[in-house]
CSV table of C-alpha atoms and ligand atoms in Angstrom, one decimal:
chain,number,residue,atom,x,y,z
A,1,UNK,CA,0.0,0.1,0.0
A,2,UNK,CA,0.9,3.6,-0.4
A,3,UNK,CA,1.0,3.7,3.3
A,4,UNK,CA,4.1,1.7,3.7
A,5,UNK,CA,6.0,3.9,1.3
A,6,UNK,CA,6.3,7.0,3.5
A,7,UNK,CA,5.3,5.8,6.9
A,8,UNK,CA,8.7,5.1,8.4
A,9,UNK,CA,9.8,8.7,7.5
A,10,UNK,CA,7.1,10.3,9.4
A,11,UNK,CA,7.0,8.2,12.4
A,12,UNK,CA,10.4,9.5,12.9
A,13,UNK,CA,9.3,13.1,12.2
A,14,UNK,CA,6.9,13.5,15.1
A,15,UNK,CA,3.5,14.9,15.0
A,16,UNK,CA,3.3,17.7,17.4
A,17,UNK,CA,3.5,21.5,16.9
A,18,UNK,CA,1.9,23.8,14.5
A,19,UNK,CA,2.7,25.0,11.1
A,20,UNK,CA,2.4,28.7,12.0
A,21,UNK,CA,2.6,30.5,8.7
A,22,UNK,CA,-0.5,32.0,7.7
A,23,UNK,CA,-0.9,32.7,4.0
A,24,UNK,CA,-3.3,34.6,1.7
A,25,UNK,CA,-3.3,35.7,-1.9
A,26,UNK,CA,-1.1,38.7,-0.8
A,27,UNK,CA,1.4,36.3,0.7
A,28,UNK,CA,1.3,33.7,-2.1
A,29,UNK,CA,4.8,32.5,-2.7
A,30,UNK,CA,6.8,33.8,-5.7
A,31,UNK,CA,6.5,31.2,-8.5
A,32,UNK,CA,9.5,29.6,-10.1
A,33,UNK,CA,8.9,28.7,-13.8
A,34,UNK,CA,8.8,25.0,-14.6
A,35,UNK,CA,11.7,23.3,-16.3
A,36,UNK,CA,10.8,22.7,-19.9
A,37,UNK,CA,13.8,22.0,-22.1
A,38,UNK,CA,12.5,18.5,-23.1
A,39,UNK,CA,9.1,19.6,-24.0
A,40,UNK,CA,7.3,21.8,-26.6
A,41,UNK,CA,6.4,25.4,-25.8
A,42,UNK,CA,2.7,24.3,-25.9
A,43,UNK,CA,3.2,21.7,-23.2
A,44,UNK,CA,5.3,24.0,-21.2
A,45,UNK,CA,2.7,26.6,-21.3
A,46,UNK,CA,0.1,24.1,-20.3
A,47,UNK,CA,2.2,22.9,-17.3
A,48,UNK,CA,2.6,26.5,-16.2
A,49,UNK,CA,-1.1,27.2,-16.6
A,50,UNK,CA,-2.6,24.3,-14.8
A,51,UNK,CA,-2.4,26.1,-11.5
A,52,UNK,CA,-4.9,25.2,-8.9
A,53,UNK,CA,-7.1,22.1,-9.5
A,54,UNK,CA,-9.4,19.6,-8.0
A,55,UNK,CA,-10.0,15.8,-8.4
A,56,UNK,CA,-13.6,14.8,-9.2
A,57,UNK,CA,-12.8,11.7,-7.2
A,58,UNK,CA,-15.0,8.7,-6.2
A,59,UNK,CA,-17.5,9.4,-8.9
A,60,UNK,CA,-16.6,7.9,-12.3
A,61,UNK,CA,-14.1,5.4,-10.7
A,62,UNK,CA,-16.7,3.9,-8.4
A,63,UNK,CA,-18.0,0.6,-9.6
A,64,UNK,CA,-21.3,2.2,-10.4
A,65,UNK,CA,-21.6,6.1,-10.2
A,66,UNK,CA,-23.1,7.0,-7.0
A,67,UNK,CA,-22.0,3.8,-5.2
A,68,UNK,CA,-19.2,5.6,-3.3
A,69,UNK,CA,-21.5,8.2,-1.8
A,70,UNK,CA,-21.4,10.9,-4.4
A,71,UNK,CA,-22.7,11.3,-8.0
A,72,UNK,CA,-21.3,13.8,-10.4
A,73,UNK,CA,-24.2,16.2,-10.5
A,74,UNK,CA,-24.3,18.8,-13.3
A,75,UNK,CA,-24.1,21.6,-10.7
A,76,UNK,CA,-20.8,20.4,-9.6
A,77,UNK,CA,-19.3,21.2,-13.0
A,78,UNK,CA,-20.1,24.9,-12.4
A,79,UNK,CA,-18.9,24.8,-8.8
A,80,UNK,CA,-15.5,23.3,-9.6
A,81,UNK,CA,-15.0,25.3,-12.8
A,82,UNK,CA,-15.8,28.5,-10.9
A,83,UNK,CA,-13.2,27.8,-8.3
A,84,UNK,CA,-10.3,26.0,-10.1
A,85,UNK,CA,-8.4,26.2,-13.4
A,86,UNK,CA,-8.0,22.4,-13.7
A,87,UNK,CA,-10.1,19.4,-13.0
A,88,UNK,CA,-8.6,15.9,-12.8
A,89,UNK,CA,-11.2,13.3,-13.8
A,90,UNK,CA,-10.5,9.8,-12.4
A,91,UNK,CA,-12.2,7.2,-14.6
A,92,UNK,CA,-12.2,3.5,-14.0
A,93,UNK,CA,-12.4,2.5,-17.7
A,94,UNK,CA,-11.2,-1.0,-17.0
A,95,UNK,CA,-14.5,-2.0,-15.3
A,96,UNK,CA,-16.4,-0.7,-18.3
A,97,UNK,CA,-14.5,-2.5,-21.1
A,98,UNK,CA,-14.5,-6.1,-22.3
A,99,UNK,CA,-12.6,-8.5,-20.2
A,100,UNK,CA,-10.7,-9.6,-23.4
A,101,UNK,CA,-7.6,-8.1,-25.0
A,102,UNK,CA,-9.6,-5.9,-27.3
A,103,UNK,CA,-11.2,-4.2,-24.2
A,104,UNK,CA,-14.1,-2.8,-26.2
A,105,UNK,CA,-15.5,0.1,-24.1
A,106,UNK,CA,-19.0,0.1,-22.9
A,107,UNK,CA,-20.6,2.8,-25.0
A,108,UNK,CA,-23.2,3.9,-22.6
A,109,UNK,CA,-20.3,4.5,-19.9
A,110,UNK,CA,-18.1,6.2,-22.4
A,111,UNK,CA,-20.9,8.5,-23.4
A,112,UNK,CA,-21.3,9.5,-19.8
A,113,UNK,CA,-17.6,10.4,-19.6
A,114,UNK,CA,-18.0,12.4,-22.9
A,115,UNK,CA,-20.7,14.4,-21.3
A,116,UNK,CA,-18.6,15.3,-18.3
A,117,UNK,CA,-15.5,16.0,-20.3
A,118,UNK,CA,-17.4,18.2,-22.7
A,119,UNK,CA,-19.3,20.0,-20.0
A,120,UNK,CA,-15.9,20.8,-18.2
A,121,UNK,CA,-14.2,21.9,-21.4
A,122,UNK,CA,-17.2,24.2,-22.2
A,123,UNK,CA,-16.4,26.0,-18.9
A,124,UNK,CA,-12.8,26.6,-20.0
A,125,UNK,CA,-10.9,24.5,-17.4
A,126,UNK,CA,-8.1,22.1,-18.1
A,127,UNK,CA,-9.3,18.5,-17.9
A,128,UNK,CA,-6.9,15.6,-16.9
A,129,UNK,CA,-8.6,12.5,-18.0
A,130,UNK,CA,-7.1,9.7,-16.0
A,131,UNK,CA,-7.2,5.8,-16.1
A,132,UNK,CA,-8.0,5.0,-12.4
A,133,UNK,CA,-8.1,1.9,-10.3
A,134,UNK,CA,-7.0,-0.7,-12.9
A,135,UNK,CA,-5.6,-2.4,-9.8
A,136,UNK,CA,-5.0,-5.9,-11.1
A,137,UNK,CA,-2.5,-4.4,-13.7
A,138,UNK,CA,-0.3,-3.5,-10.8
A,139,UNK,CA,-0.8,-6.9,-9.2
A,140,UNK,CA,-2.6,-5.2,-6.3
A,141,UNK,CA,-5.6,-6.7,-4.5
A,142,UNK,CA,-8.7,-6.3,-6.7
A,143,UNK,CA,-10.5,-3.1,-6.1
A,144,UNK,CA,-14.0,-3.1,-4.8
A,145,UNK,CA,-16.1,-4.8,-7.5
A,146,UNK,CA,-13.2,-5.0,-9.9
A,147,UNK,CA,-13.6,-8.0,-12.2
A,148,UNK,CA,-10.5,-10.1,-12.7
A,149,UNK,CA,-9.2,-10.8,-16.2
A,150,UNK,CA,-6.6,-13.3,-17.6
A,151,UNK,CA,-3.1,-12.1,-16.7
A,152,UNK,CA,-2.1,-12.3,-20.4
A,153,UNK,CA,-4.7,-9.6,-21.4
A,154,UNK,CA,-3.9,-7.1,-18.6
A,155,UNK,CA,-1.5,-5.0,-20.6
A,156,UNK,CA,-3.0,-5.2,-24.0
A,157,UNK,CA,-6.2,-4.0,-22.5
A,158,UNK,CA,-4.5,-0.9,-21.2
A,159,UNK,CA,-3.2,-0.3,-24.6
A,160,UNK,CA,-6.4,-1.0,-26.4
A,161,UNK,CA,-8.5,1.0,-24.0
A,162,UNK,CA,-6.2,4.0,-24.7
A,163,UNK,CA,-6.4,3.4,-28.4
A,164,UNK,CA,-10.2,3.8,-28.1
A,165,UNK,CA,-10.2,6.7,-25.7
A,166,UNK,CA,-7.7,8.6,-27.8
A,167,UNK,CA,-9.7,8.3,-31.0
A,168,UNK,CA,-12.8,9.3,-29.1
A,169,UNK,CA,-11.3,12.6,-27.9
A,170,UNK,CA,-8.8,13.3,-30.7
A,171,UNK,CA,-10.7,16.5,-31.9
A,172,UNK,CA,-11.2,18.0,-28.4
A,173,UNK,CA,-9.4,21.1,-27.3
A,174,UNK,CA,-5.7,20.8,-26.3
A,175,UNK,CA,-7.0,21.7,-22.8
A,176,UNK,CA,-7.9,18.1,-22.5
A,177,UNK,CA,-5.0,16.1,-21.2
A,178,UNK,CA,-4.6,12.3,-21.0
A,179,UNK,CA,-3.0,10.6,-17.9
A,180,UNK,CA,-1.9,7.1,-18.9
A,181,UNK,CA,-2.3,5.4,-15.6
A,182,UNK,CA,-3.0,6.5,-12.0
A,183,UNK,CA,-0.4,5.3,-9.5
A,184,UNK,CA,1.3,2.3,-11.2
A,185,UNK,CA,2.9,0.2,-8.4
A,186,UNK,CA,3.8,-3.3,-7.4
A,187,UNK,CA,4.6,-5.5,-10.4
A,188,UNK,CA,4.7,-2.4,-12.7
A,189,UNK,CA,7.5,-0.7,-10.6
A,190,UNK,CA,10.6,0.2,-12.5
A,191,UNK,CA,11.2,-1.4,-15.8
A,192,UNK,CA,7.9,-3.0,-16.5
A,193,UNK,CA,6.3,0.5,-16.4
A,194,UNK,CA,9.2,1.9,-18.3
A,195,UNK,CA,8.4,-0.6,-21.0
A,196,UNK,CA,4.7,-0.4,-21.0
A,197,UNK,CA,4.2,3.4,-20.9
A,198,UNK,CA,5.7,3.8,-24.4
A,199,UNK,CA,3.5,1.2,-25.9
A,200,UNK,CA,0.4,3.0,-24.5
A,201,UNK,CA,1.7,6.4,-25.6
A,202,UNK,CA,2.3,5.1,-29.2
A,203,UNK,CA,-1.4,4.3,-29.5
A,204,UNK,CA,-2.3,7.6,-28.2
A,205,UNK,CA,0.1,9.4,-30.6
A,206,UNK,CA,-1.4,7.5,-33.5
A,207,UNK,CA,-4.6,9.8,-33.2
A,208,UNK,CA,-3.3,12.6,-31.0
A,209,UNK,CA,0.1,13.5,-32.2
A,210,UNK,CA,0.6,16.6,-30.0
A,211,UNK,CA,-1.9,16.3,-27.2
A,212,UNK,CA,-0.2,16.8,-23.7
A,213,UNK,CA,0.0,13.6,-21.9
A,214,UNK,CA,0.8,12.9,-18.2
A,215,UNK,CA,2.9,10.0,-17.1
A,216,UNK,CA,4.0,9.4,-13.5
A,217,UNK,CA,6.5,7.2,-11.9
A,218,UNK,CA,5.9,3.9,-10.1
A,219,UNK,CA,5.5,3.4,-6.4
A,220,UNK,CA,2.0,5.1,-6.5
A,221,UNK,CA,3.5,8.1,-8.4
A,222,UNK,CA,5.9,8.6,-5.6
A,223,UNK,CA,8.6,11.1,-5.8
A,224,UNK,CA,11.3,8.6,-4.7
A,225,UNK,CA,10.5,6.6,-7.8
A,226,UNK,CA,11.2,9.5,-10.3
A,227,UNK,CA,14.9,8.3,-10.4
A,228,UNK,CA,13.7,5.1,-12.0
A,229,UNK,CA,11.4,6.6,-14.6
A,230,UNK,CA,12.5,6.4,-18.2
A,231,UNK,CA,10.2,8.5,-20.3
A,232,UNK,CA,9.4,7.7,-23.9
A,233,UNK,CA,11.0,10.0,-26.5
A,234,UNK,CA,8.2,12.5,-26.8
A,235,UNK,CA,8.1,16.3,-26.4
A,236,UNK,CA,4.4,16.6,-25.0
A,237,UNK,CA,4.8,15.1,-21.7
A,238,UNK,CA,4.2,16.4,-18.1
A,239,UNK,CA,5.3,14.1,-15.2
A,240,UNK,CA,2.7,13.4,-12.5
A,241,UNK,CA,3.6,13.0,-8.9
A,242,UNK,CA,1.5,12.3,-5.9
A,243,UNK,CA,2.3,13.1,-2.3
A,244,UNK,CA,0.3,12.4,0.9
A,245,UNK,CA,3.1,13.2,3.4
A,246,UNK,CA,2.8,13.0,6.3
A,247,UNK,CA,1.0,9.8,5.5
A,248,UNK,CA,0.0,8.8,9.1
A,249,UNK,CA,-1.7,12.2,9.3
A,250,UNK,CA,-3.3,12.4,5.9
A,251,UNK,CA,-4.5,8.8,6.0
A,252,UNK,CA,-5.4,8.4,9.7
A,253,UNK,CA,-8.5,6.3,10.2
A,254,UNK,CA,-8.6,5.0,6.6
A,255,UNK,CA,-10.0,1.6,7.2
A,256,UNK,CA,-8.9,-0.2,4.1
A,257,UNK,CA,-5.1,0.2,4.8
A,258,UNK,CA,-3.4,-3.0,6.0
A,259,UNK,CA,-2.5,-1.4,9.2
A,260,UNK,CA,-4.8,1.6,9.8
A,261,UNK,CA,-3.2,4.7,11.3
A,262,UNK,CA,-4.7,5.9,14.6
A,263,UNK,CA,-6.9,9.0,14.5
A,264,UNK,CA,-5.5,12.1,16.3
A,265,UNK,CA,-2.3,12.9,14.4
A,266,UNK,CA,-1.9,16.6,13.7
A,267,UNK,CA,0.0,18.7,11.1
A,268,UNK,CA,2.2,20.5,10.4
A,269,UNK,CA,5.3,21.0,12.6
A,270,UNK,CA,8.7,21.9,11.3
A,271,UNK,CA,9.9,18.4,10.6
A,272,UNK,CA,6.7,17.5,8.7
A,273,UNK,CA,7.1,20.6,6.7
A,274,UNK,CA,10.8,19.9,6.0
A,275,UNK,CA,9.9,16.4,4.9
A,276,UNK,CA,7.5,17.9,2.3
A,277,UNK,CA,10.0,20.5,1.1
A,278,UNK,CA,12.7,17.9,0.8
A,279,UNK,CA,10.4,15.6,-1.4
A,280,UNK,CA,9.3,18.6,-3.6
A,281,UNK,CA,13.0,19.7,-4.0
A,282,UNK,CA,13.9,16.2,-5.0
A,283,UNK,CA,11.2,16.4,-7.7
A,284,UNK,CA,12.2,19.7,-8.8
A,285,UNK,CA,15.8,18.8,-9.1
A,286,UNK,CA,14.8,15.8,-11.2
A,287,UNK,CA,12.6,18.0,-13.4
A,288,UNK,CA,15.4,20.5,-13.9
A,289,UNK,CA,17.8,17.8,-14.9
A,290,UNK,CA,15.4,16.0,-17.3
A,291,UNK,CA,13.7,19.0,-18.7
A,292,UNK,CA,10.1,17.7,-18.1
A,293,UNK,CA,7.6,19.8,-16.1
A,294,UNK,CA,5.7,18.5,-13.1
A,295,UNK,CA,2.1,18.2,-11.9
A,296,UNK,CA,1.1,17.3,-8.3
A,297,UNK,CA,-1.9,15.2,-9.2
A,298,UNK,CA,-3.0,14.2,-5.6
A,299,UNK,CA,-2.7,15.3,-2.0
A,300,UNK,CA,-5.3,15.6,0.6
A,301,UNK,CA,-6.6,14.4,4.0
A,302,UNK,CA,-9.1,12.0,5.4
A,303,UNK,CA,-12.1,13.6,6.9
A,304,UNK,CA,-11.4,12.3,10.5
A,305,UNK,CA,-8.3,14.5,10.9
A,306,UNK,CA,-8.9,17.7,12.9
A,307,UNK,CA,-10.1,20.5,10.7
A,308,UNK,CA,-7.4,23.0,11.9
A,309,UNK,CA,-4.6,20.5,10.8
A,310,UNK,CA,-6.4,19.8,7.5
A,311,UNK,CA,-6.4,23.5,6.7
A,312,UNK,CA,-2.8,24.0,7.7
A,313,UNK,CA,-1.8,20.9,5.6
A,314,UNK,CA,-3.7,22.1,2.5
A,315,UNK,CA,-2.1,25.6,2.7
A,316,UNK,CA,1.3,24.2,3.3
A,317,UNK,CA,1.3,21.8,0.3
A,318,UNK,CA,-0.3,24.6,-1.9
A,319,UNK,CA,2.3,27.1,-0.9
A,320,UNK,CA,5.3,24.7,-1.3
A,321,UNK,CA,4.1,23.4,-4.7
A,322,UNK,CA,3.5,26.9,-6.1
A,323,UNK,CA,6.7,28.2,-4.7
A,324,UNK,CA,8.3,25.6,-7.0
A,325,UNK,CA,6.1,26.4,-9.9
A,326,UNK,CA,4.2,23.1,-9.7
A,327,UNK,CA,0.5,23.0,-10.5
A,328,UNK,CA,-1.7,20.8,-8.4
A,329,UNK,CA,-5.1,19.0,-8.2
A,330,UNK,CA,-6.3,18.4,-4.6
A,331,UNK,CA,-7.8,15.0,-3.7
A,332,UNK,CA,-10.7,15.6,-3.7
A,333,UNK,CA,-14.0,17.4,-4.2
A,334,UNK,CA,-17.0,15.9,-2.6
A,335,UNK,CA,-16.8,12.4,-1.4
A,336,UNK,CA,-17.4,11.7,2.3
A,337,UNK,CA,-13.8,10.4,2.7
A,338,UNK,CA,-11.4,13.1,1.6
A,339,UNK,CA,-13.8,15.7,0.2
A,340,UNK,CA,-13.7,19.5,0.6
A,341,UNK,CA,-17.3,20.2,-0.3
A,342,UNK,CA,-20.4,18.8,1.4
A,343,UNK,CA,-23.1,17.6,-1.0
A,344,UNK,CA,-25.5,17.5,2.0
A,345,UNK,CA,-25.2,21.2,2.8
A,346,UNK,CA,-24.1,22.3,-0.7
A,347,UNK,CA,-21.2,24.2,0.8
A,348,UNK,CA,-17.4,24.1,0.8
A,349,UNK,CA,-15.6,23.0,3.9
A,350,UNK,CA,-14.5,26.6,4.3
A,351,UNK,CA,-11.2,26.1,6.1
A,352,UNK,CA,-10.0,23.8,3.3
A,353,UNK,CA,-11.4,26.1,0.6
A,354,UNK,CA,-9.6,29.2,1.9
A,355,UNK,CA,-6.4,27.3,2.5
A,356,UNK,CA,-6.3,26.2,-1.1
A,357,UNK,CA,-7.8,29.2,-2.8
A,358,UNK,CA,-7.4,32.4,-0.8
B,401,LIG,C1,-7.4,6.8,-4.6
B,401,LIG,C2,-8.4,7.0,-3.5
B,401,LIG,C3,-7.8,7.3,-2.2
B,401,LIG,C4,-6.8,8.4,-2.4
B,401,LIG,C5,-6.1,8.6,-1.0
B,401,LIG,C6,-6.4,7.8,-4.6
B,401,LIG,O1,-5.5,7.6,-5.6
B,401,LIG,O2,-8.0,6.6,-5.8
B,401,LIG,O3,-9.4,6.0,-3.5
B,401,LIG,O4,-8.8,7.8,-1.3
B,401,LIG,O5,-5.9,8.1,-3.4
B,401,LIG,O6,-5.5,7.5,-0.6
């Protein structure tokens, strides 16, 4: 699990104290430009424009939309587009595709995704369309309601799903970005992902020669795995990273972890902040050496953490990412678990909203 990756670090870091810095638009950190010497001016401009974003999580990657406590209501499109410049759309294509190598997409489901993508693009936001929760591909335990497929068809299915998705959206605005796979891990770590990603990108490029594509490293898109990532020769790539440090704080009380973290951890003391800045500095150094810009695709907190700490954390990550020029998408909008908006009351969780956006 993601949890094991960073846990040791933060057990050592301690959980007390408060991250005292208050921030506001007037105190927003100076932004460094992204490193771009390996990408086109278009992709560089997009990486620098992604800015502040949100994941519409737990909606289209639930086994059935609505099953994880939240449906993607039309009103949400206006709400997120009014607040953010970028929306990441996690979609579990693999459960809506044939179990065979051809992975023929279920047309009714794909039409539902079209509807959401087009509604978001019509609002002018960047849309990152993601392949989420194809867990068997990474050798992870099957996700809730994930249907198993023959091991031999796992990778061809990924390639063939993208072949269809890419053709489907080939004429959409360049503001639509593709993200090849959320959080590759386990059996994909290292070389297997380095070998599979170019095959997927090749089918995307057959119909979308210049669209900006996001690829992240293995180990759950972990920053430590950047050093093992070998990117395909392509000048329209942004590299996606995820970071949930301090993990025992952000994931406290998450029940599906092998060893759940106790509730009560707070954030963010100097050591916790230092761990984050070290990680982001590592990512930025990698980006500067390789010339590919970065995007922080996920960070966020489980609802059981205390609200003051959730606010402090959100502001800390926002500020530290932005100081390094890295655009981000918060995990996530409205699910009961990590959400920052209450579908029940129709209001933002104000401390998190202001931490991210004011
Ligand atoms: C997963 C979510 C999870 C979140 C935080 C995401 O990548 O899709 O199910 O809540 O990470 O762990």
